[in-house]
XYZ file of C-alpha atoms in Angstrom:
679
model
C -128.734 -45.985 221.982
C -128.943 -42.904 224.187
C -130.847 -40.795 221.643
C -130.459 -37.464 223.457
C -126.703 -37.783 224.008
C -124.475 -35.801 221.648
C -121.610 -38.200 222.361
C -123.760 -41.248 221.538
C -124.776 -39.528 218.294
C -121.178 -39.278 217.098
C -120.134 -35.864 218.387
C -117.257 -34.877 220.628
C -117.316 -31.630 222.566
C -114.111 -29.640 222.246
C -112.904 -26.374 223.735
C -110.294 -23.870 222.586
C -109.148 -22.109 225.757
C -107.119 -18.991 226.384
C -106.226 -17.880 229.909
C -104.506 -14.883 231.478
C -100.802 -15.639 231.852
C -98.513 -14.481 234.607
C -95.084 -14.102 233.059
C -92.636 -16.746 234.336
C -94.974 -17.868 237.161
C -95.920 -21.523 236.520
C -97.884 -21.875 239.753
C -100.181 -18.970 238.878
C -100.509 -20.198 235.324
C -101.429 -23.699 236.512
C -104.225 -22.193 238.605
C -105.552 -20.329 235.550
C -105.393 -23.460 233.372
C -107.170 -25.588 235.971
C -109.914 -23.010 236.458
C -110.633 -23.085 232.717
C -110.323 -26.883 232.674
C -112.961 -27.159 235.385
C -115.263 -24.899 233.386
C -114.741 -27.174 230.393
C -115.441 -30.217 232.590
C -118.706 -28.693 233.803
C -119.750 -28.116 230.190
C -119.124 -31.741 229.208
C -116.031 -31.020 227.111
C -114.016 -34.047 225.945
C -110.929 -32.223 224.587
C -109.659 -28.868 225.902
C -106.775 -27.107 224.149
C -104.687 -24.368 225.779
C -102.114 -21.955 224.304
C -98.462 -22.601 223.583
C -96.151 -22.461 226.621
C -99.052 -21.320 228.802
C -97.568 -22.895 231.956
C -94.565 -20.593 231.732
C -95.601 -17.803 229.426
C -94.480 -17.603 225.796
C -92.456 -14.373 225.799
C -89.977 -15.002 228.612
C -86.842 -15.269 226.460
C -83.683 -16.494 228.236
C -85.678 -17.430 231.329
C -86.540 -20.649 229.456
C -82.997 -21.822 230.230
C -83.131 -21.052 233.950
C -83.335 -24.054 236.264
C -85.659 -22.218 238.633
C -88.170 -21.752 235.831
C -87.865 -25.301 234.523
C -88.207 -26.741 238.031
C -91.304 -24.635 238.671
C -92.771 -25.857 235.382
C -92.168 -29.461 236.490
C -94.049 -28.749 239.704
C -96.918 -27.251 237.693
C -97.020 -30.293 235.423
C -97.272 -32.571 238.438
C -100.122 -30.447 239.745
C -101.844 -30.557 236.366
C -101.607 -34.343 236.167
C -102.893 -34.791 239.712
C -105.816 -32.406 239.241
C -106.793 -34.005 235.924
C -107.779 -37.207 237.704
C -111.196 -35.741 238.461
C -111.721 -33.964 235.141
C -113.429 -35.199 231.979
C -111.466 -33.390 229.268
C -108.272 -34.522 227.619
C -106.112 -31.512 228.498
C -103.656 -30.294 225.857
C -101.369 -27.788 227.578
C -98.223 -25.979 226.439
C -94.978 -25.989 228.450
C -91.185 -25.950 228.096
C -89.646 -29.366 228.817
C -86.017 -30.422 229.172
C -85.342 -33.680 227.329
C -81.905 -35.050 226.661
C -79.509 -32.182 226.033
C -82.106 -29.601 224.969
C -85.271 -27.804 225.965
C -88.322 -28.433 223.803
C -91.467 -26.425 223.281
C -94.103 -29.112 223.894
C -97.765 -29.874 224.291
C -98.592 -32.124 227.206
C -101.577 -34.407 226.599
C -103.046 -35.353 229.981
C -106.198 -37.253 230.898
C -107.609 -38.641 234.152
C -104.284 -38.484 235.980
C -102.315 -39.996 233.107
C -99.764 -38.377 230.816
C -100.877 -39.767 227.477
C -97.974 -38.266 225.575
C -95.809 -35.265 224.795
C -95.892 -33.573 221.381
C -92.888 -31.318 220.679
C -93.019 -28.408 218.275
C -91.488 -29.574 214.990
C -90.724 -26.247 213.338
C -89.089 -23.656 215.565
C -89.124 -20.158 214.039
C -86.142 -17.823 214.151
C -87.058 -14.937 211.876
C -88.421 -11.413 212.265
C -89.805 -11.114 215.806
C -89.254 -14.810 216.568
C -86.057 -16.104 218.173
C -87.115 -19.522 219.471
C -84.101 -21.569 218.349
C -82.022 -19.687 220.878
C -83.836 -21.763 223.517
C -85.680 -24.653 221.875
C -84.638 -27.599 219.740
C -86.825 -28.658 216.804
C -88.913 -31.665 217.713
C -89.397 -33.128 214.248
C -86.841 -35.915 214.851
C -87.803 -36.744 218.439
C -88.914 -40.352 218.928
C -88.967 -42.223 222.212
C -90.243 -41.855 225.740
C -89.805 -39.296 228.482
C -90.530 -39.327 232.205
C -93.053 -36.627 233.102
C -94.609 -36.240 236.557
C -93.173 -39.615 237.477
C -94.759 -41.338 234.461
C -93.089 -42.691 231.360
C -94.861 -41.323 228.291
C -94.204 -41.337 224.548
C -92.718 -38.186 223.055
C -92.675 -37.108 219.405
C -94.703 -35.363 216.707
C -95.954 -38.775 215.531
C -98.505 -39.416 218.280
C -102.200 -40.057 217.720
C -104.452 -40.218 220.772
C -107.425 -42.501 220.155
C -110.495 -42.906 222.344
C -111.515 -46.532 222.762
C -115.082 -45.512 223.621
C -115.681 -42.767 221.071
C -115.866 -43.906 217.463
C -113.731 -41.640 215.328
C -112.105 -39.565 218.080
C -108.419 -39.523 217.110
C -106.475 -36.513 218.367
C -103.281 -34.989 216.962
C -101.348 -32.054 218.380
C -99.127 -29.518 216.657
C -97.680 -26.301 218.018
C -98.036 -22.850 216.438
C -95.464 -22.612 213.606
C -96.154 -26.234 212.646
C -99.361 -24.971 211.006
C -97.563 -22.311 208.939
C -95.174 -24.554 206.988
C -96.062 -25.893 203.498
C -96.608 -29.476 204.688
C -97.669 -29.350 208.337
C -97.466 -32.388 210.630
C -101.267 -32.358 210.910
C -101.603 -33.166 207.203
C -99.734 -36.456 207.650
C -101.623 -37.100 210.884
C -104.978 -36.675 209.136
C -103.968 -39.172 206.450
C -103.054 -41.550 209.264
C -106.510 -41.180 210.809
C -106.498 -38.090 213.024
C -109.921 -36.418 213.071
C -109.423 -33.700 215.694
C -106.383 -31.579 214.862
C -105.251 -29.162 217.536
C -102.869 -26.241 217.636
C -101.418 -24.598 220.697
C -100.281 -21.165 219.617
C -98.343 -18.251 221.044
C -98.671 -16.110 217.905
C -98.364 -12.447 218.865
C -100.867 -10.245 217.118
C -100.122 -7.765 214.371
C -102.534 -6.135 211.940
C -104.008 -8.776 209.638
C -102.531 -11.819 211.371
C -105.859 -12.985 212.807
C -107.234 -13.348 209.286
C -104.128 -15.278 208.245
C -104.619 -17.686 211.140
C -108.286 -18.088 210.281
C -107.400 -18.821 206.672
C -104.841 -21.464 207.684
C -107.115 -23.149 210.206
C -110.076 -23.217 207.846
C -108.032 -24.476 204.903
C -106.396 -27.174 207.041
C -109.808 -28.404 208.150
C -110.971 -28.529 204.512
C -107.885 -30.179 203.029
C -107.571 -32.664 205.865
C -111.320 -33.339 206.105
C -111.021 -32.826 209.831
C -111.848 -30.526 212.692
C -109.210 -28.046 213.818
C -109.080 -26.560 217.309
C -106.905 -23.461 217.688
C -105.977 -21.583 220.874
C -103.632 -18.563 220.970
C -101.949 -16.726 223.831
C -103.707 -13.669 225.169
C -103.796 -11.403 228.162
C -100.812 -11.346 230.489
C -98.063 -12.221 228.012
C -95.104 -9.853 228.051
C -95.707 -6.566 226.256
C -91.984 -5.768 225.949
C -92.099 -5.790 222.156
C -95.357 -7.518 221.233
C -99.066 -7.779 221.932
C -101.462 -10.735 222.120
C -105.105 -11.253 221.224
C -106.072 -14.694 222.583
C -107.804 -15.857 219.405
C -109.703 -19.146 219.777
C -111.622 -20.999 217.083
C -112.970 -24.377 216.052
C -113.458 -25.337 212.397
C -114.910 -28.510 210.902
C -114.339 -29.259 207.217
C -114.305 -25.548 206.458
C -117.258 -24.595 208.662
C -116.661 -22.266 211.592
C -118.301 -23.899 214.597
C -117.205 -21.430 217.262
C -114.886 -18.476 217.748
C -114.042 -16.571 220.914
C -113.799 -12.816 221.167
C -110.331 -11.408 220.663
C -108.391 -9.341 223.226
C -110.503 -10.834 226.050
C -110.234 -9.359 229.525
C -110.191 -12.785 231.150
C -110.239 -16.513 230.373
C -112.245 -17.773 227.440
C -113.456 -21.330 226.884
C -114.751 -21.553 223.318
C -116.876 -24.686 223.046
C -118.215 -26.578 220.036
C -119.469 -30.061 219.236
C -117.509 -31.682 216.418
C -119.330 -34.195 214.200
C -116.968 -37.167 214.000
C -119.451 -39.102 211.843
C -119.400 -36.330 209.256
C -115.608 -36.404 209.125
C -115.548 -40.182 208.817
C -118.214 -40.188 206.113
C -116.554 -37.427 204.122
C -113.298 -39.367 204.071
C -115.069 -42.561 203.016
C -116.663 -40.853 200.014
C -113.622 -38.769 199.016
C -111.352 -41.450 197.599
C -108.548 -39.046 196.697
C -108.024 -38.377 200.404
C -106.658 -41.876 200.961
C -105.046 -41.924 197.509
C -102.854 -39.096 198.787
C -101.686 -41.351 201.613
C -100.834 -44.096 199.120
C -98.928 -41.652 196.941
C -96.863 -40.596 199.942
C -96.025 -44.237 200.554
C -96.983 -44.939 204.130
C -99.409 -47.355 205.743
C -102.628 -45.981 207.260
C -101.128 -45.840 210.751
C -97.596 -47.123 210.259
C -95.937 -43.693 210.429
C -97.640 -42.796 213.702
C -97.781 -44.251 217.181
C -101.262 -44.662 218.656
C -101.991 -43.990 222.306
C -105.343 -45.336 223.453
C -107.416 -43.863 226.263
C -110.948 -44.187 227.604
C -112.817 -40.891 227.513
C -115.868 -42.041 229.511
C -118.086 -39.197 228.246
C -121.243 -38.064 230.020
C -124.540 -39.721 229.171
C -127.884 -38.077 228.592
C -128.888 -34.751 227.094
C -126.061 -32.217 227.383
C -127.436 -30.152 224.523
C -125.743 -29.624 221.187
C -123.106 -26.905 220.991
C -123.193 -26.182 217.293
C -125.570 -24.447 214.958
C -127.847 -26.793 213.030
C -129.502 -25.120 210.051
C -133.228 -25.622 209.819
C -132.781 -25.257 206.087
C -129.405 -26.756 205.161
C -129.953 -25.830 201.505
C -130.733 -22.211 202.491
C -128.183 -20.128 204.442
C -129.400 -18.000 207.351
C -126.851 -15.269 206.627
C -128.319 -12.665 204.212
C -125.063 -12.102 202.325
C -124.409 -15.824 201.949
C -127.999 -16.446 200.841
C -127.752 -13.685 198.239
C -124.540 -15.200 196.876
C -126.049 -18.702 196.813
C -129.125 -17.432 194.966
C -126.970 -15.548 192.465
C -124.919 -18.649 191.769
C -127.859 -21.081 191.711
C -129.926 -18.928 189.386
C -127.044 -18.337 187.000
C -126.143 -22.033 187.011
C -129.668 -22.744 185.807
C -129.755 -19.914 183.268
C -126.333 -20.693 181.819
C -127.082 -24.434 181.710
C -130.282 -23.897 179.743
C -128.660 -21.311 177.473
C -125.844 -23.744 176.676
C -128.319 -26.515 175.888
C -130.358 -24.269 173.580
C -127.207 -23.026 171.859
C -125.995 -26.587 171.331
C -129.315 -27.631 169.781
C -129.590 -24.594 167.530
C -132.708 -22.515 167.136
C -134.935 -24.651 169.322
C -137.806 -23.012 171.140
C -138.685 -23.735 174.764
C -141.984 -25.481 175.469
C -143.137 -25.277 179.078
C -146.271 -25.991 181.069
C -147.020 -23.242 183.587
C -149.337 -24.042 186.468
C -148.924 -20.884 188.507
C -147.078 -22.802 191.233
C -143.528 -22.223 192.496
C -141.661 -24.731 190.338
C -143.062 -23.857 186.928
C -142.872 -20.170 187.799
C -139.195 -20.455 188.560
C -138.476 -22.539 185.465
C -140.256 -19.941 183.333
C -138.231 -16.987 184.635
C -135.033 -19.012 184.153
C -136.090 -19.619 180.556
C -136.829 -15.922 180.063
C -133.362 -14.915 181.235
C -131.771 -17.663 179.132
C -133.438 -16.210 176.050
C -132.262 -12.741 177.068
C -128.719 -14.025 177.406
C -128.861 -15.609 173.938
C -130.247 -12.440 172.399
C -133.470 -14.197 171.422
C -137.047 -12.952 171.843
C -139.041 -14.267 174.770
C -141.761 -15.117 172.286
C -139.606 -18.178 171.509
C -140.852 -19.517 174.827
C -144.061 -21.409 174.106
C -145.840 -21.392 177.447
C -149.041 -23.365 178.044
C -151.397 -23.387 180.944
C -153.258 -26.694 180.970
C -156.172 -26.533 183.432
C -157.608 -29.802 184.688
C -160.368 -30.911 187.023
C -158.952 -29.191 190.119
C -157.168 -26.167 188.680
C -158.082 -23.092 190.686
C -158.808 -19.719 189.171
C -156.058 -18.312 191.396
C -153.232 -20.413 190.009
C -154.579 -20.239 186.464
C -154.803 -16.458 186.728
C -151.264 -16.251 188.096
C -149.951 -18.396 185.245
C -151.636 -16.265 182.600
C -150.531 -13.011 184.203
C -146.926 -14.196 184.456
C -146.740 -15.393 180.870
C -148.182 -12.107 179.631
C -145.873 -9.999 181.804
C -142.799 -11.869 180.537
C -143.801 -11.508 176.920
C -143.849 -15.221 176.100
C -146.044 -16.882 173.524
C -148.834 -18.378 175.580
C -151.930 -20.490 175.173
C -154.564 -22.091 177.369
C -155.482 -25.690 176.555
C -158.256 -27.263 178.643
C -157.260 -30.905 179.172
C -160.563 -31.936 180.742
C -162.230 -33.159 177.526
C -159.193 -35.322 176.705
C -159.083 -36.590 180.285
C -162.772 -37.492 180.309
C -162.357 -39.404 177.072
C -159.340 -41.301 178.357
C -161.049 -42.112 181.665
C -164.067 -43.367 179.740
C -161.873 -45.484 177.491
C -160.287 -46.967 180.597
C -163.676 -47.737 182.104
C -162.873 -45.548 185.093
C -165.832 -44.962 187.482
C -165.352 -41.187 187.233
C -166.621 -41.383 183.641
C -169.907 -42.703 185.060
C -170.192 -39.875 187.579
C -168.471 -41.467 190.605
C -166.209 -39.239 192.717
C -163.311 -41.705 192.608
C -160.143 -39.643 192.775
C -157.496 -42.338 192.716
C -153.979 -42.428 191.292
C -155.323 -43.185 187.822
C -157.532 -40.094 187.980
C -154.523 -37.993 188.965
C -152.040 -39.482 186.511
C -154.367 -39.241 183.544
C -154.188 -35.474 183.981
C -150.435 -35.370 184.624
C -149.763 -37.667 181.680
C -151.955 -35.749 179.255
C -150.201 -32.499 180.130
C -146.786 -33.965 179.451
C -147.953 -35.765 176.319
C -149.381 -32.528 174.964
C -146.173 -30.598 175.681
C -144.009 -33.181 173.918
C -146.270 -33.251 170.861
C -146.353 -29.446 170.786
C -142.552 -29.462 170.922
C -142.462 -31.902 167.990
C -144.838 -29.726 166.005
C -143.265 -26.352 166.739
C -139.563 -27.095 166.909
C -138.975 -26.947 170.628
C -137.736 -28.806 173.680
C -139.880 -29.518 176.722
C -138.493 -27.774 179.780
C -138.973 -29.800 182.966
C -140.157 -27.936 186.034
C -139.943 -30.620 188.774
C -137.506 -29.965 191.607
C -134.967 -31.961 193.631
C -137.322 -32.495 196.578
C -140.048 -33.970 194.393
C -137.535 -36.332 192.811
C -136.316 -37.480 196.229
C -139.858 -38.197 197.381
C -141.069 -39.574 194.056
C -143.728 -36.842 193.901
C -143.921 -36.935 190.123
C -145.592 -39.060 187.452
C -143.162 -41.396 185.738
C -142.504 -41.485 182.004
C -145.441 -39.763 180.365
C -145.706 -37.321 183.239
C -143.846 -34.517 184.957
C -140.867 -36.793 185.678
C -139.930 -36.537 181.988
C -138.689 -33.635 179.859
C -135.983 -32.766 177.380
C -134.100 -30.748 180.012
C -134.851 -30.571 183.755
C -133.764 -27.097 184.720
C -135.016 -27.378 188.334
C -133.804 -30.924 189.012
C -130.919 -29.718 191.186
C -132.925 -27.185 193.209
C -134.711 -28.237 196.438
C -138.200 -26.961 197.127
C -137.085 -24.926 200.151
C -134.612 -22.964 198.032
C -136.937 -22.139 195.143
C -138.988 -19.605 197.079
C -135.783 -17.788 198.050
C -134.572 -17.818 194.462
C -137.811 -16.153 193.383
C -137.471 -13.598 196.206
C -133.901 -12.922 195.067
C -135.057 -12.409 191.472
C -137.648 -9.906 192.725
C -135.077 -8.118 194.901
C -132.541 -7.916 192.081
C -135.236 -6.474 189.779
C -134.319 -8.796 186.925
C -137.809 -8.219 185.565
C -140.278 -5.332 185.452
C -142.755 -4.319 188.146
C -145.658 -6.201 186.567
C -143.691 -9.452 186.602
C -142.497 -8.893 190.155
C -146.066 -8.296 191.328
C -147.149 -11.675 189.948
C -144.085 -13.410 191.403
C -144.867 -11.961 194.847
C -148.451 -13.220 194.620
C -147.318 -16.731 193.660
C -144.977 -16.901 196.666
C -147.986 -16.719 198.989
C -149.864 -19.691 197.531
C -150.146 -23.115 199.176
C -148.229 -25.933 197.481
C -150.720 -28.218 195.723
C -150.701 -30.510 192.673
C -154.322 -29.445 192.000
C -155.334 -32.838 190.643
C -158.242 -33.674 192.970
C -161.239 -31.295 193.069
C -161.939 -29.574 196.352
C -165.318 -30.203 197.992
C -167.131 -28.907 201.037
C -165.835 -31.887 203.015
C -162.351 -32.061 201.441
C -160.402 -28.820 201.025
C -157.824 -28.227 198.323
C -155.328 -31.058 197.916
C -152.159 -30.314 199.901
C -148.851 -31.830 198.844
C -147.287 -31.477 202.281
C -150.109 -33.373 203.972
C -149.204 -36.337 201.791
C -145.420 -36.339 201.465
C -144.630 -34.321 204.573
C -143.476 -30.765 205.238
C -140.820 -29.848 202.701
C -138.913 -28.105 205.481
C -138.398 -31.447 207.253
C -138.028 -33.553 204.114
C -135.386 -31.242 202.615
C -133.571 -31.341 205.958
C -133.485 -35.136 205.767
C -132.579 -35.121 202.076
C -129.536 -32.918 202.630
C -128.102 -35.022 205.435
C -128.770 -38.332 203.686
C -127.575 -37.222 200.254
C -124.583 -35.123 201.279
C -123.334 -36.852 204.421
C -124.791 -40.375 204.421
C -126.220 -39.710 207.879
C -128.118 -42.554 209.539
C -131.841 -41.803 210.024
C -131.709 -41.758 213.832
C -129.024 -39.083 213.737
C -131.035 -37.109 211.190
C -133.880 -37.188 213.722
C -131.504 -36.008 216.477
C -130.302 -33.096 214.342
C -133.844 -32.203 213.253
C -134.968 -32.296 216.885
C -132.333 -29.687 217.763
C -133.041 -27.593 214.681
C -136.841 -27.599 214.799
C -138.134 -28.136 218.330
C -138.193 -24.411 219.249
C -139.423 -21.934 216.640
C -138.163 -19.035 218.729
C -134.568 -20.247 218.933
C -131.916 -19.699 216.303
C -131.956 -17.886 212.989
C -134.385 -18.173 210.092
C -133.488 -17.469 206.466
C -134.018 -13.846 205.437
C -137.516 -13.185 204.158
C -138.988 -16.385 205.577
C -142.632 -15.553 206.435
C -143.205 -15.099 210.156
C -146.545 -16.925 210.051
C -144.822 -20.039 208.679
C -142.198 -20.266 211.422
C -143.268 -23.321 213.348
C -141.751 -26.039 215.507
C -141.887 -29.829 215.171
C -142.030 -32.299 218.020
C -139.906 -35.446 217.887
C -142.954 -37.594 217.182
C -143.714 -35.537 214.048
C -140.085 -35.684 212.973
C -140.086 -39.454 213.347
C -143.373 -39.856 211.480
C -142.221 -37.868 208.453
C -138.790 -39.469 208.537
C -140.434 -42.864 208.022
C -142.411 -41.404 205.125
C -139.210 -40.031 203.612
C -137.385 -43.362 203.810
C -140.269 -45.325 202.319
C -140.809 -42.873 199.475
C -137.083 -42.360 198.858
C -136.468 -46.079 198.399
C -139.727 -46.781 196.626
C -139.193 -44.181 193.893
C -135.578 -44.672 192.859
C -136.744 -46.027 189.479
C -137.932 -42.522 188.616
C -134.539 -41.043 189.400
C -132.687 -43.755 187.460
C -134.233 -42.406 184.259
C -133.799 -38.677 184.807
C -133.397 -36.266 181.903
C -130.358 -33.982 181.762
C -130.263 -31.007 184.110
C -127.598 -29.001 185.965
C -126.339 -29.754 189.452
C -126.990 -26.625 191.484
C -126.415 -27.223 195.201
C -123.341 -28.583 196.948
C -125.879 -30.649 198.868
C -126.094 -32.882 195.826
C -128.311 -33.983 192.988
C -130.369 -37.071 192.199
C -128.970 -37.671 188.733
C -127.652 -41.218 188.123
C -124.881 -39.530 186.107
C -123.967 -37.297 189.033
C -124.133 -37.609 192.811
C -126.591 -40.456 193.276
C -126.539 -44.051 192.098
C -128.830 -46.570 193.742
C -130.583 -49.788 192.716
C -134.261 -49.296 192.034
C -135.162 -52.366 194.089
C -133.128 -51.595 197.229
C -134.690 -52.629 200.550
C -135.181 -49.871 203.181
C -135.430 -52.302 206.110
C -132.099 -51.339 207.721
C -133.001 -47.640 207.631
C -136.480 -48.214 209.021
C -135.095 -50.498 211.724
C -132.683 -47.786 212.813
C -135.570 -45.346 213.204
C -137.708 -47.821 215.113
C -134.912 -48.902 217.455
C -133.238 -45.562 218.112
C -135.755 -42.714 217.761
C -138.176 -42.359 220.682
C -141.816 -41.814 219.841
């Protein structure tokens, strides 16, 4: 596989184009279209969409029925077809076309000197400022062939254009008003397999109409699980009674990939790379999408005619023309991040409050280490008690120092518990751990510095065992603090360990989001200044399980040196869990997201000294670690306690988003990495 190629990785580059129009001058308009088409060609675009009737102009009224105009349009079409022979993009261009006894408002689909087909406008508006039925016939019942530029081509709204050399590239075309009706042609086309929906629009601008278009395009892309490419008429159209803004945009399953500036002073070619794999995967996992087709009673492609073509896309690295979030669980936009944090935090608080209310007067028992996860779980518990009108002293918080607990984290835990007003105790687990290690005959009991998995899990298990027994004794439930990232990587001790609790309040929250949730809590001043000061201090600490003592030769145990940087592992987790992305494509996306620390946006508040880049070799190395750990630790996820789903990215609960056999073999995933990701 050509790893660096966006096309080989399942993308298609599309362009929504608007060009200056010369009213009723097809020759001039052809020149403008071809200039933009050549720009699109130079940028590696596979599909280029132009506005409605752009070869003639949209607002030319009765001139549509003049032979001189129609003949000039035919000449322009012939020129378009001839010029396309040397161009990469499939060109989707608007024109008036005489067919039978009527003139139709059509989209010409042209590629490499061939007229692939003609898509007529199905719904022709004649209301308010629109008067199209005076000139154009509705195309909803057109079915047959037409001779265009000396070629016989299919004509009708039922055409799908499918690339034979681009998996998942199936193009459908509708024209302006077709998008505004309750059941647009594109909806049926999507059910029949279309993945790239396009709209050639005239659409004069009035106050508020741009937002209406954006709403329709976005909603169509969401409902149809597709991409939607929209191009509207702009500069040069007749100003007799109307004005034009040249809006261009590309959406993919509700995400805005690209949008051109409005009221441009010249041509605009708005380019984006559409992820065809994402569209295909989303349809595979959303069974109701195809159920809708069954309910409407047509075969997957029986209601549409398919026109095949060979795209012959460019090879090699042409870049990636779409934003790839470094942190897919954490938005870069400050307003969006604030909303996500508000929702995530309140999902957790309300989930815990509901569980406590359902149980009755149960207290909350929690182990607090002074790290991010237990800190966040504790402040969630505090707000849950506030919401229930109960005292925070009903939170029984324990700090349980072991062999490697630092004074820093222990001090942070104690300060936080005191600031929140919880009941809190310190229980030193080292005597119990020494006894258990001695009973096991572990070399550490004889003075050997053997810090193996038994040494670590004795401590983790004793902490959990103590919390459960304290909950039994004092009428409480054990609140789990482990997060989504740890569950994905198996970075938790199974059973009698931090994998187990009565309620896992953090189980739906990835590690990379937790720090932002804590920052949001500080910014919203949900707690007093003393609490916020401790929370700020905790945010600056290194992530460590603190199970192995530090020595002069071995510094403090670092989680990320073992399981990998959470930034990369959460990136992989999102794409695997939410989209089913193959590992080699995850590596491709991570390469574009992480190879240049100075490019692109970072989430608000992300520390500048932590903004680093990752080379492809590092990405590949940690991707292998992710796959091995992800497969090897499913048994821990199969026995998860209850806990709320928080992120749309998914959860690991076997009762929710993720079901997987505990003995699954990762060979196919590892083979994909080895074969397709360069070292």
